[in-house]
Every structure is written in structure tokens, then in C-alpha cells.
Short mmCIF file of C-alpha atoms and ligand atoms in Angstrom, two decimals:
data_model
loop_
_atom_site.label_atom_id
_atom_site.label_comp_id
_atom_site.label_asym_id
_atom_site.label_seq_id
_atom_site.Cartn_x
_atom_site.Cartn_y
_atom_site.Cartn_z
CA UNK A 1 -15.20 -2.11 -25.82
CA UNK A 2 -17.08 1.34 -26.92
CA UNK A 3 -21.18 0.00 -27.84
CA UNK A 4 -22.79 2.48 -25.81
CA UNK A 5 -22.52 6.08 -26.01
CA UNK A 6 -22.80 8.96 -23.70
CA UNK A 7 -24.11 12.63 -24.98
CA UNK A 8 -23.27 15.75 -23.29
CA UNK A 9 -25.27 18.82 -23.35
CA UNK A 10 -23.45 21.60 -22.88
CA UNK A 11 -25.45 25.32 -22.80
CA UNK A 12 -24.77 27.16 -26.00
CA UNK A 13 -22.71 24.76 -27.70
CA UNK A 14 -23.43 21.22 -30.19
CA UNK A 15 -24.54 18.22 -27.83
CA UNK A 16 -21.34 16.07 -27.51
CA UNK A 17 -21.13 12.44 -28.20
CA UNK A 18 -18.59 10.47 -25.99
CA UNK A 19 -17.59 6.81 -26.21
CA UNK A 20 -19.05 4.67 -23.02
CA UNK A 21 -16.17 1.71 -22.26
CA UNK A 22 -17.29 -1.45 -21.08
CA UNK A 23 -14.58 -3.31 -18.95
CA UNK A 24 -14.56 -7.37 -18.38
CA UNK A 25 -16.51 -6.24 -14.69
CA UNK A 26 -17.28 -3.14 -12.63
CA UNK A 27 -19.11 0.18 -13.76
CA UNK A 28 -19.18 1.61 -17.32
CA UNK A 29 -16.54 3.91 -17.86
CA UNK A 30 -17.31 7.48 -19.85
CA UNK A 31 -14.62 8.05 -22.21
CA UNK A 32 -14.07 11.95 -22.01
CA UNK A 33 -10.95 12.15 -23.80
CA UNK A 34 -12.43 14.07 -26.80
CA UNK A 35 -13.81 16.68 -24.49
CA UNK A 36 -10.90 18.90 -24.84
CA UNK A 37 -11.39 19.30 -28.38
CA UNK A 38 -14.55 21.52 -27.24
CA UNK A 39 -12.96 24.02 -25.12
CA UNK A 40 -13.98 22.15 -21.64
CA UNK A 41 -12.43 19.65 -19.45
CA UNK A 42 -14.08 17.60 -16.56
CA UNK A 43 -13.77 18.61 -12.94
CA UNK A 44 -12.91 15.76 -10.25
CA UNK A 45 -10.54 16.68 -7.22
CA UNK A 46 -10.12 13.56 -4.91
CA UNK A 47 -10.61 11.37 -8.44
CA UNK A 48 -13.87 9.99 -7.15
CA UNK A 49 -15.67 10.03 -10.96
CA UNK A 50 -12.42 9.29 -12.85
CA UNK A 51 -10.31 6.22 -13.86
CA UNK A 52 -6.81 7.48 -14.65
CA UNK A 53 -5.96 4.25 -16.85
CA UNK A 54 -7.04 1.22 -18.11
CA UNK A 55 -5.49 -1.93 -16.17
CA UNK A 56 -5.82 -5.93 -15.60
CA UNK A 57 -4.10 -6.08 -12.40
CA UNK A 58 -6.64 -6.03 -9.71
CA UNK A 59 -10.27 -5.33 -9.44
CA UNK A 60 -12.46 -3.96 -6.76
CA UNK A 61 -16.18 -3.78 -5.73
CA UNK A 62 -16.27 -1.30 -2.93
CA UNK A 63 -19.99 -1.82 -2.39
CA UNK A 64 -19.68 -5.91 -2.17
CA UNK A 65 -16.63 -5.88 -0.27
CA UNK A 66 -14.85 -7.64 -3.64
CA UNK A 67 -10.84 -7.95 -4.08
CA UNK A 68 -9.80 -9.88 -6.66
CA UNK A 69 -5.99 -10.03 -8.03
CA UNK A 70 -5.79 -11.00 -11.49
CA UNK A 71 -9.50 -12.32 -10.89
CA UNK A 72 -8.55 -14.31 -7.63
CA UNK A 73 -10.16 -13.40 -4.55
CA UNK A 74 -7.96 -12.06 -1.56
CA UNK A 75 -9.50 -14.72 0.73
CA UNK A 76 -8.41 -17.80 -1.66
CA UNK A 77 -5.07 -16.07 -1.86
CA UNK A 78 -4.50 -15.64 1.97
CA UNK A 79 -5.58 -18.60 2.75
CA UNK A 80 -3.93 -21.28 -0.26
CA UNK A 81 -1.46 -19.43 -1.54
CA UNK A 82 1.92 -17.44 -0.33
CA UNK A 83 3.49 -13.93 -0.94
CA UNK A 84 5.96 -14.66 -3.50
CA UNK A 85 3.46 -16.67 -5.07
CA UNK A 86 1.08 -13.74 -5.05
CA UNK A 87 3.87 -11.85 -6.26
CA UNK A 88 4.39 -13.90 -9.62
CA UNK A 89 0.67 -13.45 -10.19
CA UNK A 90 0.70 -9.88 -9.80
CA UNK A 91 3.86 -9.76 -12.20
CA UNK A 92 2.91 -11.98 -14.51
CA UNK A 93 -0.88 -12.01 -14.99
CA UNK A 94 -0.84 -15.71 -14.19
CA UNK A 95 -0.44 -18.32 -10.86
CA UNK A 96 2.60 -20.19 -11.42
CA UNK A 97 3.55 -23.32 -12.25
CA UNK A 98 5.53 -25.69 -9.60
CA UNK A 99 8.38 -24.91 -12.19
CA UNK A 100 8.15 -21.19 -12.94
CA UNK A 101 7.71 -20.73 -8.91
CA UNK A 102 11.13 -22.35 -8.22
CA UNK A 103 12.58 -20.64 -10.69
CA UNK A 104 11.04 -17.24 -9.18
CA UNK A 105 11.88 -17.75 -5.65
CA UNK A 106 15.22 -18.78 -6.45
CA UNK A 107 15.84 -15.50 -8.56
CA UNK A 108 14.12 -13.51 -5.84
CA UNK A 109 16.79 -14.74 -3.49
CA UNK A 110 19.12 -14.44 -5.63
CA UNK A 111 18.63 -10.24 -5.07
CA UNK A 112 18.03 -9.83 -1.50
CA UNK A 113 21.63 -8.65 -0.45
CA UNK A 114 21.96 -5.01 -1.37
CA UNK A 115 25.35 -3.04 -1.94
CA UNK A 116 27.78 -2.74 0.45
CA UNK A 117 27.57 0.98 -0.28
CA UNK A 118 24.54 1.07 0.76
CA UNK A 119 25.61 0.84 4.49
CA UNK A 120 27.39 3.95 4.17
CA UNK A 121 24.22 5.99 2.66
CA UNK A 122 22.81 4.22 5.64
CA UNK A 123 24.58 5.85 8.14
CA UNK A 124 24.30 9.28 6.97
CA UNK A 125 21.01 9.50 8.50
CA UNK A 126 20.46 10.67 11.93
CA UNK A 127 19.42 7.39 14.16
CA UNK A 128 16.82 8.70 15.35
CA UNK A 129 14.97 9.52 11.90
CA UNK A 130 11.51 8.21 11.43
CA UNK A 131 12.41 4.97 9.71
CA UNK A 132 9.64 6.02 6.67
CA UNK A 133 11.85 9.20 6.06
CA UNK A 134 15.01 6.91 5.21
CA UNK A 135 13.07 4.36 3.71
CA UNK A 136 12.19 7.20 0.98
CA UNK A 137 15.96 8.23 0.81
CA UNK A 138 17.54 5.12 0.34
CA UNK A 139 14.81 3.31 -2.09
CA UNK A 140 15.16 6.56 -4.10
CA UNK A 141 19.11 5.70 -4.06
CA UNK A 142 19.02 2.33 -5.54
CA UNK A 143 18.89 3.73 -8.63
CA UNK A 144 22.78 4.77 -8.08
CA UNK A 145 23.32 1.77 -7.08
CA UNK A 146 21.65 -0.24 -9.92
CA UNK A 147 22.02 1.27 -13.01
CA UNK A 148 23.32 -1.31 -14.99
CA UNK A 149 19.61 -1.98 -15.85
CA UNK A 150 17.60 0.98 -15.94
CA UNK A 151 16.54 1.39 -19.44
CA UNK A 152 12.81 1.39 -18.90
CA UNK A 153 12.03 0.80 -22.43
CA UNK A 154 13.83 -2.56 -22.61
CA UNK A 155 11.44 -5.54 -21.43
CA UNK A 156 14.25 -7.29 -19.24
CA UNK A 157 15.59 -4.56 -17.55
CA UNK A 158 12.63 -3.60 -15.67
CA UNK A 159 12.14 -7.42 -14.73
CA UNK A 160 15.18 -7.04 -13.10
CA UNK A 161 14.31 -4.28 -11.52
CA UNK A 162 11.20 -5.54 -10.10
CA UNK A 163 12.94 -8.89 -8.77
CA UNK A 164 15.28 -6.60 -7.36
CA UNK A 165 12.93 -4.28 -5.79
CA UNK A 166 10.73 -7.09 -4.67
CA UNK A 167 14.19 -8.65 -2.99
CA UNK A 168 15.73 -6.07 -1.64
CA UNK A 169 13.02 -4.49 -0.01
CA UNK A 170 12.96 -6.54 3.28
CA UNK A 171 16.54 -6.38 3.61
CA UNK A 172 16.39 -2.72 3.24
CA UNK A 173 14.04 -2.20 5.90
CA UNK A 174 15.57 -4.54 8.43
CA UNK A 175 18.22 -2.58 8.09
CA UNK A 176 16.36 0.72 8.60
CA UNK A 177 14.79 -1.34 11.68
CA UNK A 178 18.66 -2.12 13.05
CA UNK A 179 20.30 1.00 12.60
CA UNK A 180 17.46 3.03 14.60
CA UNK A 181 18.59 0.35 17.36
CA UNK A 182 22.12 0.52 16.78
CA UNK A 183 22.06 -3.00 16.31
CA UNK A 184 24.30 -5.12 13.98
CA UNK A 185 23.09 -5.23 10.39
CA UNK A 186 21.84 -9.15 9.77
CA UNK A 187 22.65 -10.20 6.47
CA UNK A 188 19.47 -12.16 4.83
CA UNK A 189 19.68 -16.25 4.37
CA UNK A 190 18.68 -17.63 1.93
CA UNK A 191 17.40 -20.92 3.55
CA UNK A 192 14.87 -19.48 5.10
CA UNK A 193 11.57 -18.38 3.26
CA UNK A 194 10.80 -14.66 2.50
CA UNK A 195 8.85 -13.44 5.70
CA UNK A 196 11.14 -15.71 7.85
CA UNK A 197 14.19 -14.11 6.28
CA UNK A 198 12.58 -10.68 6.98
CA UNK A 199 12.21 -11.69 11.02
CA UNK A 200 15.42 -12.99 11.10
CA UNK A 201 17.19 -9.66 9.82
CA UNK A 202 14.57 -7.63 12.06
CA UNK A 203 14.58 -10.13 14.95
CA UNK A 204 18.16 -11.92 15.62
CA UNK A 205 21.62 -10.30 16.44
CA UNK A 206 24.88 -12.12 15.39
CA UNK A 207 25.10 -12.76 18.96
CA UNK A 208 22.03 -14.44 18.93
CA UNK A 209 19.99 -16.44 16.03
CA UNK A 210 17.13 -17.83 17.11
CA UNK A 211 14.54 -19.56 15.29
CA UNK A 212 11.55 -17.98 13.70
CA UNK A 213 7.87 -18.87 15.26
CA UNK A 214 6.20 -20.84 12.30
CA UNK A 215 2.72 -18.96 13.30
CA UNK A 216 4.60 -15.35 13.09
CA UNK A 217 6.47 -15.73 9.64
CA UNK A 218 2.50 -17.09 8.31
CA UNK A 219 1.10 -13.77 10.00
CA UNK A 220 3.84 -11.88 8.59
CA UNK A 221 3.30 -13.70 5.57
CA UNK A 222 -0.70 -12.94 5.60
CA UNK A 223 -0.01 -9.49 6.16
CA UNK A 224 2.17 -8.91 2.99
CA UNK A 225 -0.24 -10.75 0.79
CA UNK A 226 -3.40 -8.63 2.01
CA UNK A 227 -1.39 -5.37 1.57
CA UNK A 228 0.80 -6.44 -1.93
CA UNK A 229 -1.75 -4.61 -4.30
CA UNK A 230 -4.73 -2.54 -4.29
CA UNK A 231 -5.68 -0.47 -7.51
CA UNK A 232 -5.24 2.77 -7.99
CA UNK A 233 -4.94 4.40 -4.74
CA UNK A 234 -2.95 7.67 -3.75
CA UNK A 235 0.41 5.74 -3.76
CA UNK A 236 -0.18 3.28 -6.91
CA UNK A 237 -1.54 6.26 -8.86
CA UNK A 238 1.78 8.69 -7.51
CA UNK A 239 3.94 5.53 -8.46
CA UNK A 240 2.18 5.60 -12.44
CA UNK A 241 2.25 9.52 -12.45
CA UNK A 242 6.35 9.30 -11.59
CA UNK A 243 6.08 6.80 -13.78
CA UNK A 244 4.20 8.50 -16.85
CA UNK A 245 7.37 10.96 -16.82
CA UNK A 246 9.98 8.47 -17.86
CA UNK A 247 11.62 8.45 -14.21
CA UNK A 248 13.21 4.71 -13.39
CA UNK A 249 11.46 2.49 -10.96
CA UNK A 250 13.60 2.85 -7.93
CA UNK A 251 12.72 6.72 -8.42
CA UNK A 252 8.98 5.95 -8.58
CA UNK A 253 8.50 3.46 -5.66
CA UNK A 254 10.55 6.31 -3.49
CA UNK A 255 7.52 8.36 -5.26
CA UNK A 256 5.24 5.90 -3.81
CA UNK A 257 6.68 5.20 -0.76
CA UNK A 258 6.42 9.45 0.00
CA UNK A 259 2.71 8.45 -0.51
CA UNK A 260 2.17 6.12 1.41
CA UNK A 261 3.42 7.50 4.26
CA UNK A 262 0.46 9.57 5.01
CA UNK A 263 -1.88 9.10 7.77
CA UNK A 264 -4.84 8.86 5.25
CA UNK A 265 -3.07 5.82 3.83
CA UNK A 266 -0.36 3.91 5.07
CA UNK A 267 0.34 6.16 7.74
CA UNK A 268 -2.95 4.34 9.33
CA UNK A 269 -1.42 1.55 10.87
CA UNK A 270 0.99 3.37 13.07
CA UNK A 271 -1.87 6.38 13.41
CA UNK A 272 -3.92 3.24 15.45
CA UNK A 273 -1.53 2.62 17.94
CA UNK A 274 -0.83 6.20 18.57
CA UNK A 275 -4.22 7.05 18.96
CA UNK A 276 -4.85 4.26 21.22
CA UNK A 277 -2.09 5.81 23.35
CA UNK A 278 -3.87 8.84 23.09
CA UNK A 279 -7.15 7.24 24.21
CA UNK A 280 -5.26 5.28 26.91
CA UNK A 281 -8.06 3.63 28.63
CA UNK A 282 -11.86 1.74 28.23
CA UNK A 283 -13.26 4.36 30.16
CA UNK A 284 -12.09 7.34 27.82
CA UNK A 285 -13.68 5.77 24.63
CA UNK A 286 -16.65 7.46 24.60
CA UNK A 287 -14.87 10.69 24.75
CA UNK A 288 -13.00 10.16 21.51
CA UNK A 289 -15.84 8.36 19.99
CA UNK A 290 -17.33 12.26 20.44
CA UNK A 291 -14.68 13.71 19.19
CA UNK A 292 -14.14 11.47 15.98
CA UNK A 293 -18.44 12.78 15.77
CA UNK A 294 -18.01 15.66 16.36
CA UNK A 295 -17.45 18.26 13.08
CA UNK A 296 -15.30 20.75 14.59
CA UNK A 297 -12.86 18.51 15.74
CA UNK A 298 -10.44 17.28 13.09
CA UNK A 299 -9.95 13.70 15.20
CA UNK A 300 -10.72 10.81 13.26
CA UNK A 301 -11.31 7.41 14.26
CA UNK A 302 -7.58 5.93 13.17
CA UNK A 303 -8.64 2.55 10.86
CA UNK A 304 -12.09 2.95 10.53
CA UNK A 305 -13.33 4.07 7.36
CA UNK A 306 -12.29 3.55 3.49
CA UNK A 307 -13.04 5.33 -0.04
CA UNK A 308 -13.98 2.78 -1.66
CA UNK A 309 -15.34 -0.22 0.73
CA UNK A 310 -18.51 1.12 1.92
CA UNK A 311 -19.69 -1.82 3.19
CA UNK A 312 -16.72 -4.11 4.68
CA UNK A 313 -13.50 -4.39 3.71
CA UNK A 314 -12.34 -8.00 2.75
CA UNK A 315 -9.04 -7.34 3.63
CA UNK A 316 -9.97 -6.65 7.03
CA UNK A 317 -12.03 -10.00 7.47
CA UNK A 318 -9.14 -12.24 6.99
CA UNK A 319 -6.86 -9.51 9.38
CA UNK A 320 -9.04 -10.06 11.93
CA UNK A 321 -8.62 -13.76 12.01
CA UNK A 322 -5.39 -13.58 11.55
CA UNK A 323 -5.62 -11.47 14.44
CA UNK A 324 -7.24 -13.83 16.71
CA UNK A 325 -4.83 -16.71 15.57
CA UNK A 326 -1.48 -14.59 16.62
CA UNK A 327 -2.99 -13.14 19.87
CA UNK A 328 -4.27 -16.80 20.60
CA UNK A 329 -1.00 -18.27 19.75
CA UNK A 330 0.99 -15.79 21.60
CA UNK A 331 -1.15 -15.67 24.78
CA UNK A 332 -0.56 -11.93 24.94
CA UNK A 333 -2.09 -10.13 27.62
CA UNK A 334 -1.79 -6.33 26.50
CA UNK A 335 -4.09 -3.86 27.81
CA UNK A 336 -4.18 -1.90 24.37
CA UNK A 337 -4.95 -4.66 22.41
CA UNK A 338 -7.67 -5.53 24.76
CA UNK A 339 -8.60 -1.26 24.30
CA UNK A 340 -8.08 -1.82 20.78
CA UNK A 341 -10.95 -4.71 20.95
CA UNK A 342 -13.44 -2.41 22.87
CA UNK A 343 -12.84 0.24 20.69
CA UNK A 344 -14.01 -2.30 17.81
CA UNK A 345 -17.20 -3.44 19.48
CA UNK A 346 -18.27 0.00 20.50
CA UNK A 347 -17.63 2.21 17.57
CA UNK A 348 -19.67 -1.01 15.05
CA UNK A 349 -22.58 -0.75 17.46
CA UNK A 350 -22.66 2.68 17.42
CA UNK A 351 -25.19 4.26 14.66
CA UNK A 352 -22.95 7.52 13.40
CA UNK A 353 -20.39 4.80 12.75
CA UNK A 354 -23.17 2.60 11.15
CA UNK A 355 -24.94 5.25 8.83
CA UNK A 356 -21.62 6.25 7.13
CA UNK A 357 -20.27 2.76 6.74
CA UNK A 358 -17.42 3.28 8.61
CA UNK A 359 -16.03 -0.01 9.51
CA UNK A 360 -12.65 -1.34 10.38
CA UNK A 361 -10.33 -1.52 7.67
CA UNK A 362 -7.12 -3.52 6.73
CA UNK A 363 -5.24 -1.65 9.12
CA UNK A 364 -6.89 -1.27 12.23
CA UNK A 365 -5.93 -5.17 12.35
CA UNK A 366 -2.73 -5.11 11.06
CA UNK A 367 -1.40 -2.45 13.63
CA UNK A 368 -2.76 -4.75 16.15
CA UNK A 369 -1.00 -7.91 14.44
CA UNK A 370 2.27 -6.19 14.07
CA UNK A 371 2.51 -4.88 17.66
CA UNK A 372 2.26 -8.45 18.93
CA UNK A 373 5.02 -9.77 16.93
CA UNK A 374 6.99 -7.23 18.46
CA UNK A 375 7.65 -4.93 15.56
CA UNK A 376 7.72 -1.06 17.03
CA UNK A 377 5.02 1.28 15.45
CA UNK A 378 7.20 3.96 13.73
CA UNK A 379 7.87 0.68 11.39
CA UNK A 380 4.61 -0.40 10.42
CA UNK A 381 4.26 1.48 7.43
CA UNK A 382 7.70 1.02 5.97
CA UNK A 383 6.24 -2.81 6.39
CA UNK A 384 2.82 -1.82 4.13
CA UNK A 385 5.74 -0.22 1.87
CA UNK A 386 7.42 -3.60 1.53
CA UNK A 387 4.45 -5.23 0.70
CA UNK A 388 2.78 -2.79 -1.45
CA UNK A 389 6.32 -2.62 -4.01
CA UNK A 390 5.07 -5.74 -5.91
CA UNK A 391 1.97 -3.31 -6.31
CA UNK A 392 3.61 -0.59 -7.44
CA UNK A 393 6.11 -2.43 -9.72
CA UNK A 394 3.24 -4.61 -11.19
CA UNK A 395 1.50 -1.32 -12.28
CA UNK A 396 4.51 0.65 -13.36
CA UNK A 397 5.25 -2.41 -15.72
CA UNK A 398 1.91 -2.28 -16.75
CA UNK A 399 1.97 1.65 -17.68
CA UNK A 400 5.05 1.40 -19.86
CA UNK A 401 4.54 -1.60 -21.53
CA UNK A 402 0.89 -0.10 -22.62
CA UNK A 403 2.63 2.91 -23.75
CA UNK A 404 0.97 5.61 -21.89
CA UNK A 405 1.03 9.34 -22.26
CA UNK A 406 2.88 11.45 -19.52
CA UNK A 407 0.13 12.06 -16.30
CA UNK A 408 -0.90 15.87 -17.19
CA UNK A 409 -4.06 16.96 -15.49
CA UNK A 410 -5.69 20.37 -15.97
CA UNK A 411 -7.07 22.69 -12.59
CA UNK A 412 -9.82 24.92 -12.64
CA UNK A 413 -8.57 27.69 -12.44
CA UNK A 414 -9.94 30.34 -9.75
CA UNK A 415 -7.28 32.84 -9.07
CA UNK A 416 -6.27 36.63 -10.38
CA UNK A 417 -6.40 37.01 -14.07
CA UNK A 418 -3.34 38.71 -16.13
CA UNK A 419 -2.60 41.87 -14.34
CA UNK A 420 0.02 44.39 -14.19
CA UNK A 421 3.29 44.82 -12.00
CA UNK A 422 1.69 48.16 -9.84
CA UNK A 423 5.02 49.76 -11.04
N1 LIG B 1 -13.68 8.70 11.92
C1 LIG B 1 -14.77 9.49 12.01
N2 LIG B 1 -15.52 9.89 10.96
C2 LIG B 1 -15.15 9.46 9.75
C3 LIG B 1 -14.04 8.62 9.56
C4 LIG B 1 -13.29 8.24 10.70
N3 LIG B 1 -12.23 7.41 10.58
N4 LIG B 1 -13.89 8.34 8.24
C5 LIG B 1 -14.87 8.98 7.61
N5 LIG B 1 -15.66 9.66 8.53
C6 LIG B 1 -16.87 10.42 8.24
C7 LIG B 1 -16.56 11.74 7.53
O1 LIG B 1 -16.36 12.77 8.48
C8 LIG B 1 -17.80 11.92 6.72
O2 LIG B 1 -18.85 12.36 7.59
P1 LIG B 1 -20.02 13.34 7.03
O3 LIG B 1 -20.69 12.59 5.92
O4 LIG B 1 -20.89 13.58 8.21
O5 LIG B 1 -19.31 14.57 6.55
C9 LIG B 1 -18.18 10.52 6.28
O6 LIG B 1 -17.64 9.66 7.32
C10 LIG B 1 -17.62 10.11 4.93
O7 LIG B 1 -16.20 10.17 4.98
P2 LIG B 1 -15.25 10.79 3.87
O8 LIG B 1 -14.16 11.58 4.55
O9 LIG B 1 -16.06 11.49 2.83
O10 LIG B 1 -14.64 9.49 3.23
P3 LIG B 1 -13.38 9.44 2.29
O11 LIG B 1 -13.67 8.35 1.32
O12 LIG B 1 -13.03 10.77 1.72
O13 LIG B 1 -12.20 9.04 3.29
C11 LIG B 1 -10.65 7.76 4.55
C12 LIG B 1 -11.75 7.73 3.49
C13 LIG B 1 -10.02 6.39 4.65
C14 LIG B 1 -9.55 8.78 4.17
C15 LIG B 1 -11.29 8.17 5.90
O14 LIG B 1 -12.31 7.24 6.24
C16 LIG B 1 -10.27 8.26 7.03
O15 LIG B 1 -9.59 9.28 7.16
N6 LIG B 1 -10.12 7.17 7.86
C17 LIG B 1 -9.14 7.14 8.90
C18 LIG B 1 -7.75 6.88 8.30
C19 LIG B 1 -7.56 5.44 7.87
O16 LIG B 1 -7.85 4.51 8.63
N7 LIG B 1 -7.00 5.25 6.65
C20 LIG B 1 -6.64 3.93 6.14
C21 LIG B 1 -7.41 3.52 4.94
S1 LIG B 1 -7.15 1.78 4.61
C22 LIG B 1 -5.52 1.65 4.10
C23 LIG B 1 -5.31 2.14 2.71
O17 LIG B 1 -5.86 1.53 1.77
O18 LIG B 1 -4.55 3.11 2.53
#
């Protein structure tokens, strides 16, 4: 792994030799670890220079627009594969067999009702709470619920806890989804497949069960396999840091879900919609295409942009078709989705947009996708939450199995030295 090496010169001191680590693809990594046996540590708010851990889960080429799970392409996976299947793979390392997939779906189902008890945690929150706040609140729970199998250092207790997360998670937030209607809780079947069973508990009323559109369940279907896993971003890397500590898993993926929330990651989806609201009309795009230029202004363009795709983002690619197939399939006729479209075609042709790379990402689609299958915006993130827990679980199984050392970084520090009380 460690053939080259890397020397440091620092002023006044012996030139430091450090290890250079050579993964299976991707950039050279500069092992620094010994670096605090000389007195200094390395400087990196934002993380943009630093892997936090070594992992086999996913890989990504920012610059070439590359996603690969477990060394399979997004694009193959989208397009042959399904989300439970996807979810096996990121669990496991390995596609299943026809076998080993039966079995999995099978246990998967097996987990999707959730305590009774659980309705009355439910209930405690005010209706009209964004449903991400109680999506943090009662995934945090689960782990009062559940504890017959938290021992995080025994192998088949956090299986279990991953099937269960991976289970529960769409009955959890149909039930968010309900209770912010005042609708009837549905109860999941188990006859249906895993995005059908999440429309049905979002979608029907005991008063009503009607069937689930084919085309909508694959879109939903599409959209939890292009959001299930995605290296270390700001959630993934919160979940491992909870993680590092010891804490459970249902503690960590609330960690996670806290994340994700924000409008610089998951938050995105729902920030589109609101800021085409905002924008309101074709004629007023220029003005915010200003605004989102313009320094002084903290607007930003809401889905445009990503730290690490620089160049396009694959996720968005197969979005966008997906996009096209649902809106064609639907006939929908919505004048912000037709906005959202403009906005698209003017922002790519526009050069400040084109100089800094910013291009549409996963979810300036995915907003788009969701609002036409009738899902309301304040839930489109607890839906990237759903789909990004095989993510987080994959990675937390990862961490402890590898053994690693509690998440402790150091600060630079820049404020008062010691001083005295002035009494
Ligand atoms: N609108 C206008 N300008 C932008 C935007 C945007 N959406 N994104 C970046 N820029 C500008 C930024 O001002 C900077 O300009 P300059 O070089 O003149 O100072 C330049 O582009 C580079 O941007 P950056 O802020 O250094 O890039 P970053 O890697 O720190 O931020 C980002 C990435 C995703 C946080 C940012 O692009 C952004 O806030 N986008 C909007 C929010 C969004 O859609 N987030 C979802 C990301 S995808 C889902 C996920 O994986 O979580």
C-alpha cells in the first residue's frame, strides 16, 4: 500500500518522511498520521485535502463524473438493478445471488412494521412540525425501542440493526407524512415491493387503496438507488464520527439524518422548489440568475453546484431522464416545472455558471421528480434520508468492524491565551 514516500520540510526542524498510500483507484493519499509526533498537525477546514478513513464502499471521480458502488457504476445500477438489490451490495460488498436476494427481501419485510409505541412518541409532536425535525426524534428513539440488539461489537446484532433500519425507514416516514395530514396511519404490505409499499403507506387511506402506478414506484425506485450512498459527505462522515464514539446505530443515523437536513445537502431538494416559488415566473430569472452572481448577495442557485463533481454529476444524468419519463408519463402541465426547465437551459448557457462548473446536480431533478408524484416539499429530504440509511449503515458497519479510533480532530487555535480572572 505505502511504496512511495512524501518528505516534509518544515523551517527549523529535521525534514519529515511520511508514508504515500496507494488505493485500488483515485489520488494518492499522504499518510500524515506520524505528524503529531513532531509538534504539528495539518490544517484542512471543509476536509477538502483530507480522507478521514480508509473504505471499499463506494468510489468517486469528481472530475470524470465517476460513481461506482462496490465498483459498479450508478448508471448500470439504475438502470438493471433495484434498491434492495443495491442495498445487499452496499451491505455486503457483493451483488446477490437469486438465492441470497430472496432471502434478503424476505428478511427486509420481515422488519418494516415498527412498535406500536411508536405511535404514541408519534403524537407527541406538534402536527405541524417540519416532518425532518421528527424524523430526527423518532429515528433517534428506535434505539428504546430496539434494544434487544444493540451490542455494536457483536457481528449479528448490527445486521439486525441495519435490516431493521433499512425496513423501517419507509414506514417511519409515511407515517411522519400521515400524521402532518391527520390522516390514518397505513400499515405496510408486504405483497407489494419496497417503493410500492412506501406509496401505498404515503398515498392510500383505509378508506381508499388504490393501486400503485408501475412508472411511479420505478421513479421512486430510481430515486432511492441514485441517493442510497455517496462517500464521505457531511452526513456519512457525521454518521462515522457518532459512530467512532461507540453510540448505537439508531443514535448515529438520527446523527446523520440532523446532517442531512441542511440546505447545503439534503436540504437541496426542498431548497429547489422553494426557490422556484421565490422566483415565481420565466420573466424573473434573470433577476435571480444576478443575484445567485452577484457576491454580496448570499442567494445561491438551489441544485446547481457540487464539491466534488466539477464537471457533471452522474447522478443527475440518469435524474433527468427519469425526469422526462415521469413528466411524459404523467402528462403534467405545471408551470414550475416548466420554470424549473428554463431555469436549466438558461443558467448551463450562461458563462459564470460555465467557468465554475456549476451544473445541475442530483437534486435539482429529484425535487422536480418528487413534486410530480405528488409528494409535498417539506418531505423530500426525509425521502433522501430514507434512501441514504443503507449509506450510512453500510459505512457505520464498515467503521466498527475495521476497528477504528474515536473521530478526534485538532483546531488551530486563534483565540486569547491563559489569562487572569481581572479580580
Ligand atoms: N449558485 C451560485 N454560485 C455558486 C453556486 C450556486 N449554487 N455554487 C457554487 N457557486 C460559486 C461560488 O460562489 C464560488 O464562486 P467564486 O469562485 O466566484 O467564489 C464557486 O461557485 C465555487 O463554489 P464553492 O462554494 O467553493 O463550492 P463548494 O464545493 O464549497 O460548494 C455546494 C458546493 C454544493 C455546497 C454549493 O455548490 C452550493 O451551495 N450549491 C447549492 C446547494 C445544493 O444544490 N446542494 C446540493 C448538493 S448535491 C446533494 C448532496 O450530495 O448533498
Amino acid at each position: 500500500m505505502a511504496d512511495k514516500k512524501a518528505q516534509l520540510i518544515i523551517e527549523g526542524a529535521a525534514p519529515v518522511e511520511l508514508p504515500v498510500l496507494t488505493g485500488t483507484v483515485g489520488p494518492d493519499v499522504i499518510d500524515v498520521r506520524s505528524l503529531t509526533s513532531t509538534g504539528h498537525f495539518t490544517f484542512d477546514p471543509g476536509f477538502m485535502s483530507t480522507a478521514s478513513c480508509e473504505s471499499k464502499i463506494t468510489y468517486i471521480d469528481g472530475d470524470k463524473g465517476i460513481l461506482l458502488h462496490r465498483g459498479y457504476p450508478i448508471e448500470q445500477l439504475a438502470e438493471k438493478s433495484d434498491y434492495l438489490e443495491t442495498c445487499y451490495l452496499l451491505l455486503n460488498g457483493e451483488l446477490p445471488t437469486t438465492e441470497q436476494k430472496a432471502k434478503f427481501v424476505d428478511t427486509i419485510k420481515n422488519h418494516t412494521i415498527v412498535h406500536e409505541q411508536l405511535k404514541s412518541f408519534l403524537h407527541g409532536f406538534r402536527r405541524d412540525a417540519h416532518p425532518m425535525a421528527v424524523m430526527c426524534g423518532i429515528v433517534g428513539a428506535l434505539s428504546a425501542f430496539y434494544h434487544d440488539s444493540l451490542d455494536i461489537n457483536n457481528p449479528q446484532h448490527r445486521e439486525i440493526s441495519a435490516h431493521r433500519l433499512v425496513a423501517k425507514m419507509p414506514t417511519i416516514a409515511a407515517m411522519v407524512y400521515k400524521y402532518s395530514m391527520g390522516q390514518p396511519l397505513m400499515y405496510p404490505r408486504n405483497d407489494l415491493n419496497y417503493s410500492e409499499n412506501f406509496l401505498h403507506m404515503m398515498f392510500n387511506t383505509p378508506a381508499e387503496i388504490k393501486p400503485i402506478s408501475p412508472v411511479l414506484a420505478k421513479a421512486m425506485d430510481r430515486i432511492f438507488i441514485l441517493h442510497a450512498d455517496h462517500e464521505q459527505n457531511a452526513s456519512t462522515s457525521t454518521v462515522r464520527l457518532a459512530g467512532s464514539t461507540g453510540a448505537n446505530p439508531f443514535a448515529c443515523i438520527a446523527a446523520g439524518i440532523a446532517a442531512l437536513w441542511g440546505p447545503a445537502h439534503g436540504g437541496a431538494n426542498e431548497a429547489v422548489l422553494t426557490m422556484l416559488d421565490e422566483i415565481g415566473d420565466v420573466s424573473n430569472v434573470e433577476k435571480f440568475l444576478a443575484k445567485a452572481k452577484d457576491k454580496n448577495d448570499p442567494f445561491k442557485l438551489m441544485g446547481f453546484g457540487h464539491r466534488v463533481y466539477k464537471n457533471f454529476d452522474p447522478r443527475a444524468k440518469v435524474m433527468k431522464q427519469t425526469c422526462d419519463e415521469v413528466l411524459g408519463e404523467l402528462g403534467i402541465n405545471d408551470p414550475q416545472l416548466e420554470l424549473a426547465m428554463k431555469l436549466e437551459e438558461i443558467a448551463l448557457n450562461d458563462p459564470y455558471f460555465a467557468e465554475r462548473n456549476l451544473y445541475p446536480n442530483v437534486d435539482f431533478y429529484s425535487g422536480i421528480i418528487l413534486k410530480a408524484i405528488g409528494i409535498p416539499t417539506s418531505m423530500f429530504t426525509v425521502i433522501f434520508a430514507l434512501a441514504r440509511t443503507v449509506g450510512w449503515i453500510s459505512h457505520w458497519k464498515e467503521m466498527i468492524a475495521s476497528g477504528q479510533k474515536i473521530g478526534r480532530p485538532r483546531q488551530l487555535y486563534t483565540g486569547h491565551p491563559q489569562r487572569d480572572l481581572p479580580r
